[in-house]
Coordinates of C-alpha atoms in Angstrom, one line a residue:
Chain A
M1 CA 135.5 1.2 -45.6
A2 CA 135.8 5.1 -46.7
I3 CA 133.2 5.8 -49.6
P4 CA 134.8 7.5 -52.5
K5 CA 135.3 11.6 -51.2
I6 CA 133.3 12.9 -54.0
V7 CA 133.9 16.8 -53.6
G8 CA 133.4 20.6 -55.1
I9 CA 133.6 24.1 -54.7
E10 CA 130.5 26.7 -54.7
T11 CA 132.7 29.9 -55.1
E12 CA 130.6 33.5 -54.5
F13 CA 132.8 36.0 -56.5
G14 CA 133.1 39.8 -55.9
I15 CA 131.8 42.1 -58.4
M16 CA 131.9 45.8 -59.1
V17 CA 130.7 47.6 -61.7
R18 CA 133.2 50.5 -62.7
G19 CA 132.3 53.6 -64.7
T20 CA 129.2 54.3 -63.0
A21 CA 128.1 55.4 -59.2
D22 CA 124.8 53.6 -60.2
W23 CA 124.6 50.1 -60.3
N24 CA 123.0 46.9 -58.1
P25 CA 124.8 44.0 -57.5
V26 CA 121.9 41.6 -58.4
S27 CA 121.9 43.1 -61.7
A28 CA 125.3 43.2 -62.3
S29 CA 125.4 39.5 -61.5
S30 CA 122.6 38.2 -63.6
L31 CA 123.7 40.5 -66.8
L32 CA 127.1 38.9 -66.4
I33 CA 125.9 35.6 -66.1
N34 CA 123.2 36.1 -69.1
A35 CA 126.0 37.7 -71.0
Y36 CA 128.2 34.3 -70.6
V37 CA 125.3 32.0 -71.0
G38 CA 124.1 34.1 -74.3
S39 CA 127.7 34.4 -75.7
D40 CA 129.4 32.2 -78.6
I41 CA 133.1 32.7 -77.1
G42 CA 134.9 30.2 -77.7
G43 CA 132.7 28.6 -80.7
L44 CA 130.2 27.0 -78.5
D45 CA 126.2 28.3 -79.6
D46 CA 124.8 27.2 -76.7
R47 CA 126.5 26.5 -73.4
S48 CA 123.7 25.9 -70.8
G49 CA 120.7 25.4 -73.5
P50 CA 117.6 26.9 -72.2
V51 CA 118.2 25.0 -69.0
A52 CA 117.1 26.2 -65.9
W53 CA 117.9 25.4 -62.5
D54 CA 115.1 22.6 -60.6
F55 CA 114.6 23.7 -57.0
I56 CA 112.4 20.5 -56.0
D57 CA 115.2 19.7 -53.6
E58 CA 116.7 22.4 -51.8
M59 CA 116.2 22.3 -48.3
P60 CA 118.7 24.7 -46.7
G61 CA 117.2 24.8 -43.3
A62 CA 117.1 20.8 -42.8
D63 CA 119.8 20.7 -40.1
A64 CA 122.2 17.6 -39.3
R65 CA 121.7 18.2 -35.5
D66 CA 118.0 17.1 -36.2
L67 CA 116.2 17.9 -33.2
L68 CA 118.7 19.5 -31.3
A69 CA 118.8 22.7 -33.8
P70 CA 118.3 26.0 -32.2
E71 CA 114.9 27.1 -32.8
F72 CA 116.1 30.3 -34.0
A73 CA 118.4 29.2 -36.3
M74 CA 118.5 31.5 -39.5
P75 CA 118.7 29.2 -42.3
P76 CA 119.4 30.6 -45.7
E77 CA 116.7 31.2 -48.2
V78 CA 116.7 29.5 -51.8
E79 CA 116.2 32.2 -54.1
T80 CA 114.3 30.9 -57.1
H81 CA 113.6 33.8 -59.2
L82 CA 117.3 34.9 -59.7
V83 CA 119.7 33.9 -62.9
N84 CA 120.3 30.0 -62.9
A85 CA 121.9 28.4 -65.7
V86 CA 123.4 24.4 -65.7
L87 CA 126.7 24.3 -67.9
T88 CA 127.6 21.4 -70.0
N89 CA 130.5 20.7 -67.6
G90 CA 128.3 19.7 -65.0
A91 CA 128.3 23.2 -63.2
R92 CA 125.6 25.7 -61.9
Y93 CA 126.3 29.2 -62.7
Y94 CA 123.5 31.3 -60.9
V95 CA 123.2 34.5 -58.8
D96 CA 122.9 34.1 -55.2
H97 CA 121.9 37.2 -52.9
A98 CA 124.2 39.8 -54.6
H99 CA 127.0 37.8 -56.3
P100 CA 128.1 35.5 -59.1
E101 CA 128.2 32.1 -58.0
L102 CA 129.6 29.2 -59.5
S103 CA 129.6 25.7 -58.1
T104 CA 132.1 23.2 -59.7
P105 CA 130.7 19.7 -60.7
E106 CA 130.8 16.8 -58.7
C107 CA 134.6 16.1 -58.9
R108 CA 136.2 12.5 -58.1
D109 CA 139.1 13.7 -56.3
A110 CA 141.5 17.1 -55.1
L111 CA 142.9 17.2 -58.3
S112 CA 139.9 17.3 -60.4
V113 CA 138.3 20.0 -58.1
V114 CA 141.7 21.9 -59.0
L115 CA 141.0 21.8 -62.8
Y116 CA 137.2 22.4 -62.5
D117 CA 138.1 25.6 -60.3
R118 CA 140.7 26.8 -62.9
A119 CA 137.6 26.3 -65.3
A120 CA 134.9 28.5 -63.1
E121 CA 138.1 31.0 -63.1
L122 CA 138.2 31.4 -67.0
I123 CA 134.1 31.2 -67.2
L124 CA 134.3 34.2 -65.5
I125 CA 136.8 36.0 -67.2
E126 CA 134.9 35.2 -70.4
S127 CA 131.8 36.4 -68.9
M128 CA 133.2 39.9 -67.6
Q129 CA 134.6 40.2 -71.5
A130 CA 130.9 39.1 -72.9
A131 CA 129.4 41.6 -70.4
A132 CA 131.4 44.5 -71.4
D133 CA 129.4 44.4 -74.8
A134 CA 125.9 44.7 -72.6
L135 CA 127.4 47.6 -71.1
P136 CA 127.4 51.2 -72.4
D137 CA 130.9 52.8 -73.3
G138 CA 133.0 53.0 -70.2
Q139 CA 131.5 50.6 -68.2
E140 CA 132.8 47.4 -66.8
I141 CA 131.8 44.6 -64.8
V142 CA 135.4 43.5 -62.3
I143 CA 135.1 40.3 -60.9
Y144 CA 137.3 39.3 -57.7
K145 CA 138.0 36.0 -56.1
D146 CA 138.5 36.7 -52.5
N147 CA 136.5 36.6 -49.6
S148 CA 135.6 40.1 -48.1
D149 CA 135.2 43.7 -48.8
R150 CA 137.4 43.9 -45.9
K151 CA 134.3 46.3 -44.5
G152 CA 133.0 43.6 -42.3
N153 CA 131.2 41.8 -45.0
A154 CA 132.0 38.3 -46.0
Y155 CA 131.2 35.6 -49.0
G156 CA 132.1 32.2 -49.0
C157 CA 133.8 29.8 -50.8
H158 CA 132.3 26.6 -49.4
E159 CA 133.6 22.6 -50.4
N160 CA 131.6 19.7 -50.1
Y161 CA 132.3 16.6 -48.9
L162 CA 130.5 13.3 -49.9
I163 CA 130.3 11.8 -46.2
D164 CA 128.9 8.2 -45.1
R165 CA 125.6 8.6 -43.5
N166 CA 126.7 6.1 -40.8
L167 CA 129.5 8.4 -39.2
P168 CA 128.2 9.9 -36.2
F169 CA 127.9 13.7 -36.8
G170 CA 129.8 14.8 -33.0
Q171 CA 132.8 12.8 -34.6
I172 CA 132.8 15.1 -37.9
I173 CA 132.3 17.9 -35.8
A174 CA 135.3 17.1 -33.9
A175 CA 137.7 16.5 -36.5
A176 CA 136.6 19.2 -38.9
T177 CA 136.9 21.9 -36.2
T178 CA 140.5 20.9 -35.7
H179 CA 141.5 20.8 -39.1
F180 CA 139.9 23.6 -40.2
V181 CA 141.2 25.7 -37.3
S182 CA 145.1 24.9 -38.2
R183 CA 144.8 24.0 -41.7
Q184 CA 144.6 27.9 -42.1
V185 CA 148.4 28.2 -41.9
Y186 CA 148.6 26.9 -46.0
T187 CA 144.7 27.9 -47.0
G188 CA 145.0 31.5 -46.2
S189 CA 144.4 34.0 -49.0
G190 CA 146.1 36.5 -47.0
K191 CA 144.5 39.9 -45.7
V192 CA 146.1 43.5 -45.1
G193 CA 144.6 44.9 -41.6
S194 CA 141.7 43.1 -39.5
E195 CA 137.9 43.4 -39.4
L196 CA 137.3 43.3 -35.9
P197 CA 136.4 46.0 -34.0
G198 CA 139.1 47.6 -31.9
L199 CA 142.3 46.2 -33.7
T200 CA 144.1 48.8 -35.7
R201 CA 146.9 48.0 -38.6
R202 CA 149.7 48.8 -36.1
D203 CA 147.9 45.4 -34.5
I204 CA 147.3 43.6 -37.3
P205 CA 149.7 44.4 -40.4
F206 CA 148.7 41.4 -42.3
Q207 CA 147.1 38.3 -41.3
L208 CA 147.0 34.6 -43.2
T209 CA 143.4 34.5 -44.2
Q210 CA 139.9 36.6 -45.3
R211 CA 137.4 34.8 -43.4
A212 CA 138.5 33.7 -40.0
E213 CA 137.4 37.0 -38.5
H214 CA 133.7 36.1 -39.8
F215 CA 133.3 33.4 -37.3
E216 CA 131.8 33.5 -34.4
E217 CA 130.4 30.6 -33.9
E218 CA 131.5 26.4 -33.1
V219 CA 128.7 24.9 -34.7
G220 CA 125.6 25.9 -36.4
L221 CA 123.2 26.6 -39.0
E222 CA 123.9 29.6 -40.2
T223 CA 125.9 31.1 -43.4
T224 CA 125.5 34.9 -43.7
L225 CA 125.0 35.6 -39.7
K226 CA 127.0 34.4 -36.7
R227 CA 128.8 32.0 -38.6
P228 CA 130.0 28.8 -37.3
I229 CA 133.3 27.0 -38.2
V230 CA 131.3 23.3 -38.8
N231 CA 128.0 24.3 -40.6
T232 CA 125.2 21.6 -40.1
R233 CA 123.3 21.9 -43.6
D234 CA 121.6 18.9 -43.9
E235 CA 121.0 18.5 -48.0
P236 CA 122.8 15.5 -49.2
H237 CA 122.0 16.2 -53.2
A238 CA 121.9 12.7 -52.6
D239 CA 120.1 9.0 -51.2
S240 CA 119.8 10.9 -47.9
Q241 CA 119.7 7.3 -46.4
K242 CA 123.6 6.6 -47.2
Y243 CA 124.9 9.7 -47.8
R244 CA 125.6 13.1 -45.8
R245 CA 126.9 16.2 -47.8
L246 CA 129.7 18.1 -45.1
H247 CA 129.1 21.9 -46.3
V248 CA 132.4 23.9 -45.2
I249 CA 132.0 27.3 -44.8
A250 CA 135.2 27.8 -43.1
G251 CA 137.8 28.1 -45.9
D252 CA 139.1 31.2 -48.2
A253 CA 138.9 31.1 -51.9
N254 CA 142.4 30.3 -53.0
M255 CA 144.1 31.8 -56.2
S256 CA 147.0 29.4 -55.6
Q257 CA 146.5 26.2 -57.3
T258 CA 148.5 24.1 -54.5
A259 CA 146.4 25.6 -51.9
T260 CA 143.2 24.8 -53.3
L261 CA 144.5 21.1 -53.6
L262 CA 145.7 20.8 -50.2
K263 CA 142.5 22.6 -48.5
V264 CA 140.4 19.8 -50.5
G265 CA 142.8 17.3 -50.4
T266 CA 143.7 17.2 -46.8
S267 CA 140.4 17.5 -45.5
A268 CA 139.2 14.5 -47.7
I269 CA 142.0 12.6 -45.8
V270 CA 140.5 13.6 -42.4
F271 CA 137.1 12.4 -43.2
A272 CA 138.1 9.5 -45.0
M273 CA 140.1 8.6 -42.0
L274 CA 137.3 9.1 -39.5
E275 CA 134.8 6.5 -42.1
D276 CA 137.9 4.1 -42.0
G277 CA 138.0 4.2 -38.2
A278 CA 141.5 5.1 -38.4
N279 CA 141.9 8.3 -36.5
E280 CA 144.0 7.4 -33.9
R281 CA 143.7 10.1 -31.3
Q282 CA 141.9 13.7 -31.6
V283 CA 143.4 16.8 -30.7
L284 CA 140.4 18.6 -29.3
L285 CA 140.8 22.9 -29.2
D286 CA 139.6 24.8 -25.8
E287 CA 138.5 27.9 -27.7
P288 CA 138.0 27.0 -31.3
V289 CA 136.4 30.4 -32.5
Q290 CA 139.1 32.4 -30.4
A291 CA 141.9 29.9 -32.3
M292 CA 140.9 30.1 -35.5
H293 CA 141.3 34.0 -35.2
A294 CA 144.4 33.8 -33.2
V295 CA 146.0 31.4 -36.0
S296 CA 145.0 34.1 -38.7
H297 CA 146.4 36.2 -36.5
D298 CA 149.7 35.1 -36.3
M299 CA 152.1 36.0 -38.4
S300 CA 155.1 34.0 -36.3
L301 CA 152.9 30.6 -36.9
A302 CA 153.7 29.8 -33.5
K303 CA 151.3 30.5 -31.1
P304 CA 150.3 28.2 -28.7
L305 CA 146.6 27.0 -29.0
T306 CA 145.5 25.3 -25.4
L307 CA 143.4 22.1 -25.8
T308 CA 141.1 20.6 -24.0
D309 CA 143.4 18.5 -21.8
G310 CA 145.0 22.0 -20.9
S311 CA 147.9 21.4 -22.8
T312 CA 149.2 23.2 -25.9
M313 CA 149.9 23.3 -29.5
T314 CA 150.4 25.2 -32.4
A315 CA 148.5 25.0 -35.7
I316 CA 151.9 23.4 -37.5
E317 CA 152.2 20.8 -34.8
I318 CA 148.2 19.9 -34.8
Q319 CA 149.0 19.6 -38.8
W320 CA 152.1 17.4 -38.1
D321 CA 150.0 15.2 -35.6
L322 CA 147.2 14.9 -38.5
L323 CA 149.6 14.3 -41.1
A324 CA 151.2 11.4 -39.2
Q325 CA 147.9 9.8 -38.7
A326 CA 146.5 10.3 -42.4
Q327 CA 150.3 8.4 -43.5
S328 CA 149.9 5.5 -41.5
W329 CA 146.1 5.4 -42.2
A330 CA 147.2 5.3 -45.7
D331 CA 149.8 2.7 -45.4
R332 CA 146.6 0.7 -43.4
F333 CA 143.5 1.2 -45.9
G334 CA 145.3 2.7 -49.0
L335 CA 143.8 5.7 -50.8
E336 CA 141.4 4.6 -52.9
S337 CA 138.6 6.7 -51.4
V338 CA 140.9 10.2 -52.0
G339 CA 141.5 9.4 -55.3
E340 CA 145.0 6.8 -55.4
E341 CA 147.3 9.3 -57.2
C342 CA 145.6 12.4 -56.2
G343 CA 146.0 11.0 -52.8
K344 CA 149.6 10.2 -52.9
V345 CA 150.3 14.1 -54.4
V346 CA 148.7 15.7 -51.3
L347 CA 150.2 13.6 -48.9
E348 CA 153.8 14.4 -50.4
R349 CA 152.8 18.8 -50.7
W350 CA 151.3 18.6 -47.3
E351 CA 154.3 17.3 -45.6
Q352 CA 156.8 19.4 -48.0
T353 CA 154.1 22.6 -46.9
L354 CA 154.6 22.0 -43.1
H355 CA 158.5 21.5 -43.6
A356 CA 158.7 24.8 -45.2
L357 CA 156.3 26.6 -42.7
E358 CA 158.7 25.5 -39.9
T359 CA 161.6 26.2 -41.4
D360 CA 161.4 29.1 -44.1
P361 CA 158.0 30.1 -45.5
D362 CA 159.1 32.3 -48.3
Q363 CA 159.7 28.8 -49.6
L364 CA 156.0 29.0 -50.6
A365 CA 155.9 32.4 -52.1
G366 CA 154.4 30.0 -55.3
T367 CA 152.1 27.8 -53.8
V368 CA 150.5 29.4 -50.5
D369 CA 148.3 32.4 -51.1
W370 CA 149.0 34.4 -48.3
V371 CA 152.7 34.5 -48.8
A372 CA 152.7 35.1 -52.7
K373 CA 150.5 38.4 -51.2
K374 CA 152.8 39.2 -48.1
R375 CA 155.7 38.9 -50.6
V376 CA 154.7 41.4 -53.3
I377 CA 153.2 44.0 -50.5
E378 CA 156.7 43.5 -49.0
G379 CA 158.7 44.1 -52.3
F380 CA 156.0 47.0 -53.0
M381 CA 157.0 48.9 -49.2
D382 CA 160.7 48.6 -50.1
R383 CA 160.3 50.1 -53.4
H384 CA 158.2 52.7 -52.7
D385 CA 159.6 53.4 -48.7
C386 CA 156.3 53.1 -47.2
D387 CA 154.7 51.1 -44.2
W388 CA 151.6 49.4 -43.4
E389 CA 149.5 52.2 -43.3
D390 CA 149.8 52.8 -46.2
P391 CA 146.6 53.2 -48.3
R392 CA 147.5 51.3 -51.6
L393 CA 148.2 48.1 -49.6
R394 CA 144.6 47.7 -49.6
A395 CA 144.3 48.1 -53.4
L396 CA 147.2 45.4 -53.8
D397 CA 145.5 43.5 -51.7
L398 CA 142.5 43.8 -53.6
Q399 CA 144.2 43.4 -56.8
Y400 CA 145.9 40.2 -55.9
H401 CA 142.4 38.6 -56.6
D402 CA 141.1 40.6 -59.4
L403 CA 140.2 38.2 -62.3
R404 CA 140.8 40.7 -65.3
P405 CA 144.3 39.0 -66.8
S406 CA 145.4 42.9 -67.2
K407 CA 145.2 43.5 -63.7
S408 CA 145.3 40.5 -61.4
L409 CA 148.1 40.6 -58.9
A410 CA 148.1 36.8 -58.3
A411 CA 148.5 36.1 -62.0
R412 CA 152.4 37.9 -62.1
A413 CA 152.8 36.6 -58.8
G414 CA 154.5 33.4 -60.6
L415 CA 152.0 31.0 -58.6
E416 CA 152.7 27.3 -59.8
Q417 CA 150.2 26.0 -61.9
I418 CA 148.9 22.2 -61.5
V419 CA 146.8 22.4 -64.5
S420 CA 147.4 23.4 -67.9
E421 CA 145.3 26.2 -69.2
A422 CA 144.5 24.0 -72.4
E423 CA 143.4 21.2 -70.2
A424 CA 141.2 24.2 -68.0
Q425 CA 139.9 25.2 -71.3
R426 CA 138.4 21.9 -72.3
A427 CA 136.9 21.5 -68.6
I428 CA 134.8 24.6 -69.3
A429 CA 132.7 22.8 -71.7
E430 CA 133.4 19.0 -70.6
P431 CA 131.9 17.3 -67.6
P432 CA 134.5 15.1 -65.3
N433 CA 134.1 11.8 -66.5
D434 CA 134.0 10.3 -63.2
T435 CA 131.6 10.8 -61.3
R436 CA 127.4 11.8 -62.1
A437 CA 128.2 15.0 -63.2
Y438 CA 129.1 13.5 -66.4
F439 CA 125.8 12.5 -67.4
R440 CA 124.2 15.5 -66.5
G441 CA 127.1 17.6 -68.7
R442 CA 126.7 14.7 -71.8
C443 CA 122.9 15.3 -71.7
L444 CA 123.6 18.8 -71.7
Q445 CA 125.7 19.0 -74.8
K446 CA 123.5 16.4 -76.4
F447 CA 119.9 17.0 -75.7
A448 CA 119.5 20.7 -74.2
D449 CA 116.5 21.1 -76.5
S450 CA 114.7 18.5 -74.7
I451 CA 115.8 19.3 -71.0
V452 CA 113.2 21.3 -69.0
A453 CA 115.1 21.6 -65.7
A454 CA 118.3 20.1 -63.7
N455 CA 119.5 19.8 -60.6
W456 CA 122.4 17.9 -59.1
D457 CA 120.5 15.0 -58.0
S458 CA 117.9 14.5 -61.2
I459 CA 116.9 16.0 -64.6
V460 CA 113.6 16.7 -66.1
F461 CA 113.3 15.6 -69.7
D462 CA 110.2 16.9 -72.1
V463 CA 109.3 14.3 -74.2
G464 CA 107.0 15.4 -76.5
D465 CA 103.2 14.4 -76.2
D466 CA 104.4 12.4 -72.9
P467 CA 104.6 13.9 -69.7
L468 CA 107.9 15.2 -67.6
R469 CA 110.1 12.7 -67.3
R470 CA 112.6 12.8 -64.5
V471 CA 115.7 10.8 -64.1
P472 CA 116.8 10.4 -60.7
M473 CA 120.6 10.6 -59.9
L474 CA 121.3 9.6 -56.0
E475 CA 124.0 8.0 -56.6
P476 CA 127.1 10.6 -56.6
G477 CA 129.3 8.0 -58.4
R478 CA 127.2 7.0 -61.0
G479 CA 126.7 8.0 -64.3
T480 CA 130.1 8.2 -65.2
V481 CA 131.8 7.4 -68.4
D482 CA 132.4 3.9 -67.4
H483 CA 128.5 3.3 -66.8
V484 CA 126.5 5.7 -69.4
G485 CA 129.6 6.7 -71.9
T486 CA 128.6 3.8 -74.7
I487 CA 124.5 4.7 -74.0
L488 CA 125.0 8.5 -74.6
D489 CA 127.3 8.1 -77.5
E490 CA 124.9 5.9 -79.4
C491 CA 121.7 7.5 -78.5
E492 CA 120.1 9.6 -81.3
S493 CA 117.1 10.5 -79.3
V494 CA 116.0 11.6 -75.9
H495 CA 113.1 8.7 -76.2
E496 CA 115.9 6.4 -77.2
L497 CA 118.4 7.4 -74.2
L498 CA 115.2 7.3 -71.4
D499 CA 114.3 3.5 -73.1
R500 CA 118.3 2.4 -72.2
L501 CA 118.1 3.9 -69.2
G502 CA 114.8 1.8 -68.2
A503 CA 114.0 5.5 -67.0
Chain B
M1 CA 152.8 16.9 -24.3
A2 CA 155.9 14.6 -24.2
E3 CA 154.0 12.4 -26.3
R4 CA 153.0 14.9 -28.6
E5 CA 156.4 16.3 -29.1
Q6 CA 157.6 13.0 -30.3
I7 CA 154.9 12.6 -32.7
R8 CA 156.0 15.7 -34.5
K9 CA 159.5 14.8 -34.6
N10 CA 158.6 11.5 -35.9
A11 CA 156.8 13.1 -38.3
P12 CA 158.6 12.2 -41.5
K13 CA 161.0 15.2 -43.0
P14 CA 162.9 15.2 -46.3
Q15 CA 165.8 12.7 -46.2
E16 CA 169.2 14.3 -46.2
D17 CA 170.4 13.5 -49.2
A18 CA 166.4 14.0 -50.8
V19 CA 167.5 17.6 -49.5
E20 CA 170.4 18.1 -51.4
E21 CA 169.5 16.7 -54.5
E22 CA 166.5 19.2 -54.4
A23 CA 168.6 22.7 -53.4
P24 CA 169.7 23.4 -56.8
T25 CA 165.6 22.9 -58.3
S26 CA 164.3 25.1 -55.0
S27 CA 166.9 28.2 -55.5
E28 CA 166.4 27.8 -59.3
S29 CA 162.8 28.6 -58.4
G30 CA 163.6 31.2 -55.4
E31 CA 166.0 32.6 -58.0
A32 CA 162.7 32.4 -60.7
L33 CA 160.1 33.9 -58.3
K34 CA 162.8 36.8 -57.6
A35 CA 162.4 37.5 -61.3
E36 CA 159.0 37.4 -61.1
L37 CA 158.3 39.8 -58.3
D38 CA 161.2 42.3 -59.8
D39 CA 159.0 42.4 -62.9
L40 CA 156.2 42.8 -61.2
L41 CA 157.3 45.5 -59.4
D42 CA 158.6 47.2 -62.0
E43 CA 154.9 47.3 -63.9
I44 CA 152.8 47.4 -60.8
D45 CA 152.3 51.5 -60.9
D46 CA 150.9 50.7 -64.3
V47 CA 148.9 47.7 -63.3
L48 CA 147.8 49.5 -59.9
E49 CA 144.1 50.7 -60.0
T50 CA 144.3 55.1 -60.3
N51 CA 143.2 56.2 -57.1
A52 CA 143.5 53.5 -54.7
E53 CA 141.8 55.2 -51.8
D54 CA 139.0 55.7 -53.4
F55 CA 138.8 52.4 -55.1
V56 CA 139.3 50.6 -52.6
K57 CA 136.4 52.5 -50.5
S58 CA 133.8 51.8 -53.2
Y59 CA 134.7 48.1 -53.2
I60 CA 131.3 47.2 -50.6
Q61 CA 130.0 43.2 -50.8
K62 CA 127.1 42.7 -49.0
G63 CA 124.3 40.1 -48.8
G64 CA 127.5 37.1 -49.2
Q65 CA 127.2 33.9 -47.1

């Protein structure tokens, strides 16, 4: 039986300081986050309290392939000295390398991810406004939700899926590779030109994704060099006997909420199907890395991809095949593992999207980012009578991802909203109530003064005279409103809370 | 390959009558989108960063995952 597909996404944002040539991204990211955490925008005095991130369980070097890991693999480093805050909605907001990064709280389904991803955008927008007060006149921090500076440097929007430890990793690799390569037809955020050496604007005027060209390997541990389509980081942040956290680095950050819904929702279904043993067949690509680039570069959406058996399929055909398997899986096993209502919506939108991609992709201008972006750019080219080499197109491309309401092109492109702004505003401060993020968020709201540190799978309380007490949270599906809502409502002190939890 | 073709063709498509019912909605949303695009293009010269070329050149992001 498939386990609940608890999911979350972590987004590294692009950052720039305007109005000065003398700035560095680490300081700017720190200033941005500190300005937010220390601000009282929205009537909250204290968003994260004094609570710091607890690094005790961070092991980004652990490899899911165990002893098979190549000796020279480069695990990402954990930077413990940079700004790191835990928010009352259960999210983590921090400086990662040279970027501000926000990890959503653990979410029970893809619709919840869409809500917390929009809340993340609002948090970054408020952060820019808060930072403006701390900067000299004429300077401004600008945040972009994109994945590439279009000069060869990429940064990620990573997805995380809770997976049953009993599922053999080899099966995950096979299914994930095929899905990640072919889903690009609706998950891509679009990019003007190419970043690969030797390809000019004439060769590639526009492509489907930001990220595809930055992938060089099929499977591996790296995230900053020689990026692999399937990342093997084995850091479950949960009971490692029972769970795996599949860390997915192969996707674009999306401005379209529908694209985020599909990116996360279809992937959750693919992994739930595997756990149920319900995938009826496995399409295997002969050259996955080459195929990943080819799909991104192919505006006709019709390029045949060679499979290991020598036959060919297009990315859309592979997606139709996956959808047909998913529909038959849903009939047999139900959608509980991916969230009943959410699963239905995802299956419907998946089908509508593939149908439109096949018949008239322009219909997707309100839901698929690359279509929306291309439409704005082509409209501009018509009005200004310019071609793909015009330098302003790269500015349009970048500004599509600008989070400033006054400059964002995505905000003006007519993208369909799945979650209301009121719900998203609420989700800035309130955790989801159906994962362990509820316990983390509520504890921070109520007892921030007594919390020394927190991370994904524990909270450390300072109860005065006693030694510090760590409350483990190794079950991502426990600590929900159903489990601990009443206790959290009733407890007046941390002592009482810990007593009642039996901690 | 024949089997795969079959799968693809069998993959459910919107039913005929459903398509007819949805048609007005989709053309309405198409028109709304077109109006949005026209508005956007009307104001784009104001919204677009000045010195677009320099602006794009100065956007360099190192150290990402």
